[in-house]
């Protein structure tokens, strides 16, 4: 073999070994599909896109991981539900029966009832982004985990302390006329009833069609009861901003409370101006609680040129948490993974250390437990109001 | 709750102002349907584009409001002409294909909107901030401005359709296109003009409703559904009927909410509308 040939052969061998040495990320891994079964169009699209982006960030961060002797890479597949029960069933069927997806994040309390039979039948591991309580996480649905604070948990944690601190006496509620809105009004009713001896009463309850932009008539009816506190349930940013703006136009001067939605301060302030002041929001961190939170916020801003949607954090953490448990259990069997997941804790959640609870209330340890903040809007900026542990049995 | 007169008066005022906003949004739809019998499902997206154009030209780029409106009118005219020439004209007379095409246009614009404008709710600062207090009835100035614009546009449209030669040609096409063509009416030109004007009305409605509500690429959905309801109940193609139906819906929603609660009021609107259609199948002022 001549010298040039030897060099060429050596080069080829080195090149081949480099290629063969790279495979984990280049060609040996199998895809593990996780579904983002969420609305990415229609009025609730912002919630769904937040979940999708959180899961995609998580997939990037997880990279290639090992289950048994095989290498896997997480692949996030999005199925648009338009936040509509019928379309969610179709999306779920496509994900589970056509594409073989066994894990995913599903948004919406209202869209869950028709897909629960599919989840029970197939053992799909549902990371539910749905605030409403017992009907979703319970003993009959062992593979359903709620990855956000539930309404029961939020109100039990924060409502009474807020009412006492602000010396509120007359509470009114205005929420969407869906599963979530009705369920939350019920929880508020119970909490306010418990404060009856302190002179606190629920003076009015109203509902609106999700996606509505005109709240004038409902607000007129509420304001006629002279409330000093309007609880707006999980109304999203655009709705709460319009509710505040239109309520102030009608002369309301009290406080607003928003429970389950994660609101964007600048957007509220842009829409409602000063009228947005004194909105208290649960699940809002006025200051980043962890370094990871700050890093993710920055990463989203750089990639998408806008503030991170409120659903991104929990979706990110849940995706990583489940991948971690799959890796540790060494199986894709969702029932085994669910059992292991329920027993696990996760210190790396962007909000702080997380675990599972809710056994006493829901009959299953499938409710995430994590610190729950409250913030108040002042001059277009969130200011810290309170942080509680979120402990929930 | 004690229902007393000032509350009802406030409810009535809000109902009228809301109803006028509905009319403002529905005008373009009724024009296009009235003349060409095309149900333009993309109307809500043109309304959204009008609102977004105000945001980006007036608020972000700092262009004064009047030139902004002029740009919006020109852009809407061009878009209307292009869509009429490229799609609606080719499919004229084919009802189902036109429905599919306009739904397609609507979805394409909305999808591009989500990519171009992002997912966060946006807003346009009020052109006329503050409240007018009229004997205890609180009226937001920005809604009064939008209502004023609606009144001017209704008058202008009425004048165009019923007092000009172009309007005569439009009505002739609507009545009997073949005969109108034989009498020398350039049907294609009239069709182009009608669609372009319909687009302009939708975009201008978006521009004036923008400060009242919040903006996102899906914002056209609710107004379009309400607009369909209004133009059907008003009588397809009738400008006066559209105005009456818009006011009726606004007032029923508002006063009904005060008397029976908002959820019941929502149902009440449809009960009244069904009753109107049973009594007058062609709508309030529609021709059978």
XYZ file of C-alpha atoms in Angstrom:
681
model
C 0.000 0.000 0.000
C 1.472 3.348 -1.041
C 1.749 6.199 1.445
C -1.198 8.213 -0.014
C -3.342 5.083 0.028
C -2.419 4.390 3.642
C -3.326 7.960 4.645
C -6.587 7.724 2.738
C -7.431 4.371 4.340
C -6.562 5.705 7.783
C -8.736 8.769 7.144
C -11.647 6.570 6.025
C -11.334 4.358 9.099
C -11.243 7.402 11.409
C -14.217 8.979 9.622
C -16.187 5.734 9.829
C -15.437 5.299 13.511
C -16.449 8.915 14.197
C -19.757 8.329 12.432
C -20.283 5.045 14.255
C -19.272 6.656 17.507
C -21.949 9.347 17.222
C -25.043 7.292 16.772
C -26.979 7.972 19.975
C -28.196 11.294 18.649
C -27.632 10.617 14.991
C -29.288 7.356 14.110
C -29.735 4.792 16.878
C -32.511 6.401 18.905
C -36.177 5.536 18.588
C -38.876 8.180 18.905
C -41.041 8.317 22.025
C -44.126 10.218 20.982
C -45.794 12.483 23.509
C -49.027 14.188 22.530
C -49.823 17.842 23.070
C -53.590 17.327 22.871
C -54.408 20.979 23.203
C -56.094 23.889 21.436
C -53.689 25.609 19.059
C -56.422 27.516 17.259
C -59.517 29.346 18.453
C -59.971 31.452 21.580
C -57.955 29.154 23.872
C -55.008 28.813 21.477
C -52.629 30.688 23.768
C -53.047 28.004 26.448
C -52.309 25.221 23.972
C -49.333 26.883 22.361
C -47.862 27.402 25.828
C -48.113 23.674 26.535
C -46.714 22.760 23.132
C -43.726 25.067 23.573
C -43.088 23.876 27.133
C -43.066 20.255 25.959
C -40.770 21.091 23.056
C -38.321 22.846 25.375
C -38.418 19.806 27.644
C -37.776 17.457 24.701
C -34.762 19.576 23.709
C -33.419 19.487 27.258
C -33.992 15.769 27.765
C -32.157 14.920 24.537
C -31.494 11.224 24.098
C -32.349 8.943 27.010
C -32.121 5.242 27.709
C -34.933 2.834 28.509
C -33.713 -0.747 28.926
C -30.968 -1.094 26.373
C -32.474 1.247 23.783
C -31.977 4.935 23.171
C -34.990 7.181 22.778
C -35.699 10.742 21.831
C -38.864 12.526 22.802
C -41.022 13.672 19.909
C -43.826 16.116 20.686
C -46.830 15.639 18.404
C -49.557 18.276 18.518
C -53.247 17.462 18.062
C -55.463 20.552 17.868
C -58.585 20.231 20.008
C -59.831 23.815 19.466
C -60.955 23.433 23.125
C -63.995 21.591 21.837
C -65.093 18.249 23.375
C -65.998 16.658 20.021
C -62.735 17.672 18.397
C -60.819 16.513 21.462
C -62.334 13.039 21.103
C -61.276 13.010 17.445
C -57.779 14.233 18.367
C -57.499 11.642 21.108
C -58.600 8.827 18.794
C -56.041 9.893 16.228
C -53.273 10.124 18.802
C -53.998 6.861 20.600
C -55.335 4.527 17.919
C -53.632 5.859 14.773
C -50.309 7.121 16.061
C -49.829 4.877 19.099
C -49.270 7.801 21.474
C -49.393 6.676 25.120
C -48.440 9.842 26.963
C -49.506 13.434 26.650
C -50.702 16.714 28.058
C -54.407 17.394 27.604
C -55.887 20.831 28.261
C -59.347 21.514 29.561
C -61.739 20.345 32.258
C -64.627 20.736 29.835
C -63.106 18.473 27.188
C -62.149 15.678 29.579
C -65.470 13.871 30.255
C -65.828 12.373 26.744
C -62.198 11.235 26.558
C -61.987 9.642 29.997
C -63.373 6.308 28.682
C -60.575 6.232 26.069
C -58.012 6.995 28.760
C -59.395 4.251 31.023
C -59.552 1.722 28.185
C -56.062 2.327 26.842
C -54.226 3.394 30.001
C -53.105 6.613 28.274
C -51.025 8.600 30.764
C -52.768 11.962 30.844
C -50.925 14.943 32.260
C -54.090 16.944 32.681
C -54.007 20.696 32.463
C -57.498 21.062 33.859
C -58.275 22.919 37.046
C -61.680 21.417 37.851
C -61.584 18.802 40.573
C -62.822 15.365 41.365
C -64.287 14.213 38.054
C -60.883 14.158 36.369
C -58.437 12.937 38.987
C -59.949 10.115 41.029
C -59.530 6.438 41.853
C -61.177 5.371 38.585
C -58.616 7.230 36.496
C -55.265 6.025 37.836
C -53.338 7.261 34.803
C -54.627 10.838 35.004
C -52.367 13.310 36.819
C -53.279 16.960 37.264
C -50.095 18.931 36.628
C -51.455 22.314 37.678
C -52.968 23.449 40.972
C -56.645 22.499 41.022
C -59.402 25.030 41.679
C -60.177 23.370 45.016
C -56.527 23.614 45.966
C -56.221 27.241 44.820
C -59.320 28.480 46.606
C -58.638 26.465 49.764
C -55.119 27.845 49.842
C -55.737 31.487 49.062
C -59.356 32.687 49.069
C -59.978 33.133 52.788
C -56.597 34.770 53.536
C -57.140 37.240 50.654
C -60.676 38.111 51.764
C -59.500 38.665 55.331
C -56.482 40.709 54.312
C -58.524 43.033 52.078
C -61.416 43.198 54.548
C -63.851 42.111 51.816
C -67.500 41.625 52.820
C -69.445 41.281 49.558
C -68.162 38.745 47.039
C -69.479 38.268 43.497
C -68.365 35.733 40.885
C -68.204 36.061 37.119
C -66.861 33.024 35.286
C -67.154 31.120 32.022
C -70.336 29.044 31.707
C -68.476 25.767 31.290
C -67.453 22.881 33.524
C -64.617 24.876 35.055
C -66.643 28.020 35.712
C -69.533 26.167 37.339
C -67.270 23.967 39.419
C -65.199 26.896 40.634
C -68.270 28.930 41.582
C -69.296 25.978 43.741
C -65.922 25.954 45.513
C -66.048 29.733 46.051
C -69.560 29.379 47.481
C -68.307 26.839 50.045
C -65.328 28.988 51.017
C -67.410 32.157 51.377
C -70.092 30.284 53.312
C -67.397 29.267 55.804
C -66.749 32.966 56.441
C -70.376 33.852 57.068
C -69.726 34.464 60.762
C -67.239 37.155 59.778
C -69.905 38.989 57.777
C -68.692 37.806 54.351
C -71.385 36.884 51.837
C -71.711 35.848 48.204
C -73.970 38.499 46.688
C -74.135 37.494 43.013
C -73.070 34.819 40.516
C -72.905 35.356 36.761
C -71.514 33.427 33.816
C -70.352 34.329 30.337
C -69.740 32.478 27.105
C -66.009 31.670 26.766
C -64.509 33.939 24.116
C -67.026 36.721 24.837
C -65.775 40.278 24.590
C -68.714 42.171 25.974
C -69.334 41.724 29.682
C -71.427 44.862 30.184
C -74.803 43.216 30.809
C -73.439 40.603 33.230
C -71.383 43.221 35.041
C -74.350 45.545 35.347
C -76.275 42.800 37.084
C -73.339 42.036 39.388
C -72.571 45.645 40.220
C -76.204 46.255 41.144
C -75.475 44.020 44.157
C -72.669 46.353 45.253
C -69.844 43.803 45.565
C -66.417 44.899 46.777
C -64.696 41.869 45.258
C -65.354 40.140 41.923
C -63.969 36.633 41.536
C -63.374 36.005 37.828
C -62.452 32.313 37.981
C -60.021 31.203 35.266
C -60.849 33.969 32.814
C -57.888 34.314 30.457
C -55.855 37.497 30.057
C -57.998 39.075 27.344
C -61.231 38.381 29.216
C -60.091 39.583 32.651
C -58.665 42.753 31.096
C -61.980 43.488 29.379
C -63.936 42.583 32.520
C -61.823 45.038 34.545
C -62.078 47.759 31.913
C -65.834 47.419 31.470
C -66.489 47.073 35.230
C -64.571 50.281 35.954
C -66.518 52.011 33.164
C -69.657 51.025 35.048
C -68.305 52.452 38.308
C -66.884 49.362 40.096
C -63.929 50.299 42.323
C -63.162 47.058 44.203
C -60.778 44.136 43.689
C -60.785 41.316 41.170
C -59.488 37.814 41.751
C -58.390 35.435 39.017
C -57.673 31.870 39.998
C -56.639 29.364 37.376
C -55.500 31.333 34.356
C -51.972 32.655 34.181
C -52.231 36.272 33.224
C -49.902 38.525 31.315
C -49.493 41.862 33.101
C -48.512 43.939 30.104
C -51.408 42.676 28.009
C -53.882 43.467 30.807
C -52.403 46.881 31.264
C -52.439 47.562 27.492
C -56.101 46.602 27.246
C -57.441 47.935 30.533
C -54.917 50.637 31.476
C -55.317 51.739 35.109
C -58.571 49.778 35.250
C -56.413 46.666 35.519
C -55.011 47.723 38.877
C -56.038 45.600 41.848
C -56.463 42.376 39.917
C -55.137 39.649 42.185
C -54.026 36.548 40.342
C -53.160 33.143 41.733
C -50.373 31.095 40.080
C -48.542 34.278 39.054
C -44.945 34.720 40.109
C -44.196 38.425 40.405
C -40.545 37.475 40.779
C -38.953 34.288 39.368
C -39.078 31.679 42.147
C -36.164 29.656 40.732
C -33.252 30.100 38.375
C -34.811 27.604 35.986
C -37.965 29.744 35.797
C -35.908 32.791 34.820
C -33.928 30.810 32.252
C -37.066 29.419 30.622
C -38.690 32.862 30.506
C -35.606 34.245 28.807
C -35.390 31.310 26.403
C -39.030 31.728 25.353
C -38.615 35.476 24.869
C -35.573 34.898 22.649
C -37.167 32.154 20.579
C -40.678 33.559 20.135
C -40.191 37.281 20.787
C -42.933 37.425 23.411
C -43.516 36.607 27.069
C -43.961 32.921 27.902
C -47.596 31.772 28.032
C -48.696 30.726 31.510
C -49.147 27.078 30.625
C -45.563 26.582 29.523
C -43.980 25.965 32.930
C -46.065 23.066 34.148
C -45.997 21.373 30.733
C -42.217 21.657 30.661
C -41.816 20.209 34.155
C -44.361 17.409 33.691
C -42.752 16.245 30.444
C -39.335 16.078 32.044
C -40.713 14.442 35.186
C -42.456 11.662 33.232
C -39.425 11.045 31.007
C -37.363 10.780 34.170
C -39.735 8.217 35.692
C -39.909 6.185 32.452
C -36.146 6.069 32.429
C -35.967 4.999 36.067
C -38.665 2.326 35.801
C -37.267 1.082 32.492
C -40.702 0.517 31.003
C -43.279 2.256 28.824
C -46.154 0.464 30.540
C -48.245 3.486 31.501
C -49.821 1.814 34.527
C -46.409 0.960 35.991
C -45.127 4.421 35.118
C -48.220 5.987 36.740
C -47.640 4.042 39.952
C -43.995 5.098 40.051
C -44.836 8.679 39.139
C -47.327 8.990 42.006
C -44.625 7.943 44.471
C -41.986 10.246 43.041
C -41.023 13.814 43.839
C -39.497 16.332 41.488
C -37.133 18.947 42.875
C -36.481 20.636 39.511
C -39.909 22.159 38.839
C -39.615 25.818 37.741
C -41.947 26.761 40.621
C -39.996 24.842 43.300
C -40.020 21.259 44.627
C -43.096 19.282 43.524
C -44.806 16.102 44.671
C -48.262 14.475 44.430
C -51.186 14.670 46.861
C -54.969 15.042 46.878
C -55.705 11.485 48.037
C -58.204 12.563 50.698
C -60.103 14.998 48.477
C -60.000 13.147 45.173
C -59.438 9.544 46.234
C -56.179 9.342 44.278
C -52.710 10.736 44.795
C -52.687 12.417 41.428
C -52.794 16.136 42.255
C -49.566 18.087 41.959
C -48.409 19.802 45.125
C -46.179 22.786 44.612
C -45.807 26.352 45.933
C -48.710 28.590 44.899
C -48.165 32.315 44.628
C -50.575 35.250 44.471
C -49.685 38.564 42.868
C -51.475 41.885 42.562
C -51.402 44.131 39.502
C -50.237 47.699 40.108
C -49.389 50.123 37.294
C -49.126 47.335 34.759
C -46.759 45.199 36.854
C -47.256 42.221 39.110
C -46.273 42.797 42.695
C -45.862 39.907 45.145
C -48.961 39.447 47.299
C -48.514 36.068 48.970
C -46.928 32.612 48.527
C -48.359 29.491 50.168
C -47.222 25.885 50.150
C -50.141 24.488 48.187
C -50.393 21.610 50.643
C -53.493 19.637 49.724
C -54.685 16.326 51.109
C -81.822 41.903 43.199
C -83.883 45.010 42.983
C -84.403 45.917 39.320
C -84.887 49.639 39.281
C -85.194 52.213 36.529
C -81.621 53.614 36.418
C -80.273 50.054 36.085
C -82.631 49.306 33.216
C -81.763 52.634 31.582
C -78.047 51.834 31.851
C -78.745 48.374 30.448
C -80.720 49.833 27.569
C -77.920 52.293 26.774
C -75.295 49.526 26.787
C -77.596 47.376 24.670
C -78.036 50.089 22.056
C -74.290 50.807 21.907
C -73.484 47.100 21.651
C -76.171 46.658 19.010
C -74.665 49.466 16.951
C -71.277 47.746 17.137
C -72.929 44.581 15.808
C -74.422 46.613 12.968
C -71.020 48.122 12.186
C -69.500 44.661 11.838
C -72.441 43.187 9.907
C -72.747 45.942 7.278
C -70.104 44.602 4.881
C -71.517 41.115 5.141
C -75.008 42.267 4.270
C -73.717 44.291 1.319
C -71.873 41.354 -0.247
C -74.742 38.963 0.352
C -77.373 41.473 -0.687
C -75.815 42.166 -4.071
C -74.030 38.949 -4.964
C -75.639 36.328 -2.706
C -72.192 35.304 -1.482
C -71.906 34.308 2.168
C -68.464 35.646 2.958
C -67.144 33.564 5.845
C -63.851 35.462 5.658
C -65.605 38.643 6.800
C -64.486 38.123 10.430
C -60.857 37.801 9.353
C -60.993 41.037 7.335
C -62.418 42.667 10.470
C -59.470 41.205 12.415
C -56.995 42.492 9.807
C -58.509 45.990 10.098
C -57.981 45.924 13.854
C -54.433 44.566 13.539
C -53.614 47.176 10.883
C -54.567 49.936 13.317
C -52.368 48.341 15.948
C -49.308 48.041 13.741
C -49.664 51.213 11.657
C -51.084 53.631 14.214
C -49.855 52.298 17.587
C -46.579 50.570 16.701
C -45.401 52.605 13.684
C -46.847 55.882 14.974
C -48.781 56.821 11.818
C -51.555 59.340 12.658
C -55.043 57.875 12.801
C -56.515 59.458 9.652
C -53.705 58.348 7.295
C -53.852 54.936 9.009
C -57.532 54.672 8.166
C -56.793 55.756 4.591
C -54.170 53.005 4.258
C -56.591 50.462 5.713
C -59.290 51.484 3.237
C -56.888 51.180 0.290
C -55.514 47.809 1.441
C -59.000 46.419 2.072
C -60.155 47.642 -1.347
C -57.204 45.948 -3.050
C -57.674 42.716 -1.098
C -61.386 42.720 -1.900
C -60.747 43.321 -5.584
C -58.120 40.581 -5.701
C -60.305 38.004 -3.953
C -63.341 38.853 -6.063
C -61.314 38.677 -9.295
C -59.293 35.603 -8.377
C -61.828 33.473 -6.517
C -65.401 34.742 -6.148
C -65.830 35.603 -9.847
C -64.618 32.202 -10.963
C -67.097 30.499 -8.640
C -70.075 32.865 -9.131
C -73.360 31.017 -8.922
C -71.839 27.918 -7.344
C -73.091 28.316 -3.802
C -71.352 25.364 -2.182
C -67.999 26.043 -3.820
C -68.215 29.674 -2.712
C -68.877 28.611 0.872
C -65.875 26.280 0.813
C -63.700 28.984 -0.765
C -64.651 31.678 1.740
C -64.242 29.312 4.698
C -60.828 28.409 3.251
C -59.834 32.067 2.920
C -60.958 32.622 6.496
C -58.861 29.739 7.842
C -55.800 30.687 5.807
C -55.912 34.311 7.018
C -56.447 33.214 10.607
C -53.591 30.698 10.497
C -51.230 33.266 9.017
C -52.473 35.674 11.683
C -51.476 33.354 14.545
C -47.988 33.100 13.066
C -47.614 36.778 12.174
C -49.233 38.433 15.186
C -48.430 35.886 17.917
C -50.665 34.369 20.543
C -50.748 37.084 23.191
C -53.816 39.311 23.425
C -53.126 42.757 22.022
C -54.831 46.093 22.341
C -55.227 49.489 20.781
C -55.411 52.483 23.149
C -58.690 54.320 23.131
C -59.016 57.050 20.467
C -61.384 58.862 22.802
C -60.846 57.839 26.422
C -63.206 58.600 29.270
C -66.843 58.321 30.194
C -69.823 60.516 29.421
C -72.184 60.641 32.399
C -75.693 61.312 31.138
C -78.093 61.649 34.080
C -76.290 58.821 35.862
C -75.999 56.644 32.740
C -72.332 55.947 32.069
C -71.373 55.820 28.395
C -67.770 55.082 27.351
C -66.657 57.678 24.791
C -64.885 55.075 22.625
C -68.174 53.210 22.174
C -69.944 56.449 21.348
C -67.292 57.128 18.697
C -67.691 53.649 17.195
C -71.466 54.140 17.240
C -71.045 57.489 15.465
C -68.899 55.856 12.786
C -71.529 53.141 12.378
C -74.273 55.725 11.892
C -72.193 57.551 9.247
C -71.386 54.310 7.424
C -75.007 53.150 7.448
C -76.058 56.511 6.004
C -73.292 56.399 3.384
C -74.137 52.844 2.386
C -77.817 53.674 2.188
C -77.039 56.673 0.005
C -74.740 54.608 -2.226
C -77.189 51.771 -2.731
C -80.416 53.794 -3.040
C -79.350 57.203 -4.353
C -76.581 56.652 -6.895
C -76.241 55.105 -10.360
C -73.748 52.588 -8.972
C -76.302 51.616 -6.355
C -78.930 51.267 -9.057
C -76.599 48.913 -10.926
C -76.001 46.943 -7.730
C -79.708 46.554 -7.138
C -80.249 45.611 -10.772
C -77.642 42.837 -10.471
C -79.241 41.648 -7.272
C -82.684 41.637 -8.878
C -81.818 39.918 -12.167
C -78.235 39.701 -13.336
C -79.000 38.553 -16.871
C -81.412 41.388 -17.578
C -79.055 43.879 -15.982
C -76.254 42.688 -18.273
C -78.522 43.037 -21.324
C -79.278 46.593 -20.272
C -75.555 47.363 -20.294
C -74.667 46.980 -16.644
C -71.090 45.774 -16.235
C -71.852 43.004 -13.763
C -68.237 42.078 -13.122
C -67.311 45.636 -12.252
C -70.305 45.960 -9.926
C -69.412 42.654 -8.266
C -65.811 43.769 -7.757
C -66.970 47.031 -6.256
C -69.451 45.325 -3.924
C -66.894 42.858 -2.577
C -64.252 45.566 -2.231
C -66.697 47.825 -0.355
C -67.749 44.912 1.844
C -64.097 44.314 2.716
C -63.590 48.033 3.425
C -66.601 48.066 5.760
C -65.289 45.009 7.629
C -61.794 46.472 7.977
C -63.083 49.881 9.105
C -65.329 48.150 11.639
C -62.248 46.335 12.962
C -60.340 49.605 13.166
C -63.021 51.293 15.281
C -63.943 48.302 17.424
C -60.236 47.618 18.159
C -59.970 50.002 21.160
C -63.218 48.678 22.636
C -62.138 45.037 22.845
C -58.857 43.092 22.796
C -57.191 41.758 19.663
C -56.057 38.328 18.590
C -56.119 36.477 15.269
C -59.235 34.551 16.339
C -61.181 37.695 17.224
C -63.309 37.528 14.080
C -65.184 34.388 15.064
C -67.722 35.774 17.535
C -68.616 38.880 15.494
C -69.080 36.828 12.352
C -71.512 34.476 14.086
C -73.438 37.407 15.520
C -73.363 39.140 12.134
C -74.864 36.104 10.415
C -77.619 36.032 12.989
C -78.293 39.728 12.496
C -78.369 39.751 8.713
C -80.624 36.695 8.610
C -83.048 38.126 11.145
C -82.877 41.576 9.579
C -83.667 40.147 6.161
C -80.799 39.104 3.907
C -79.447 42.095 2.046
C -81.580 44.706 3.802
C -79.547 47.545 5.302
C -82.429 48.847 7.402
C -83.230 45.299 8.523
C -79.605 44.782 9.579
C -79.749 47.955 11.687
C -83.023 46.907 13.328
C -81.844 43.372 14.038
C -78.501 44.581 15.412
C -80.202 46.928 17.835
C -82.727 44.264 18.780
C -80.005 41.714 19.587
C -77.972 44.237 21.588
C -80.957 45.381 23.647
C -82.288 41.865 24.298
C -78.849 40.725 25.416
C -78.359 43.627 27.757
C -81.817 44.157 29.229
C -82.425 40.396 29.242
C -79.233 39.911 31.269
C -80.412 42.424 33.855
C -83.833 40.857 34.152
C -82.993 37.173 33.846
C -79.189 36.768 34.088
C -76.611 36.631 31.272
C -76.958 32.937 30.523
C -80.718 33.231 30.157
C -80.283 36.360 28.037
C -78.070 34.457 25.618
C -80.840 31.922 25.123
C -83.466 34.647 25.020
C -81.764 36.254 22.003
C -82.198 33.033 20.062
C -85.767 32.498 21.261
C -86.732 35.969 20.017
C -84.828 35.478 16.766
C -86.522 32.137 16.109
C -89.893 33.750 16.867
C -89.117 36.538 14.376
C -88.149 34.030 11.694
C -91.237 31.904 12.311
C -93.443 34.974 12.006
C -91.474 36.432 9.081
C -89.354 33.724 7.410
C -87.592 36.280 5.213
C -86.519 38.303 8.252
C -87.715 41.625 9.590
C -87.417 43.515 6.297
C -86.471 40.792 3.872
C -88.404 40.043 0.732
C -89.938 36.609 0.274
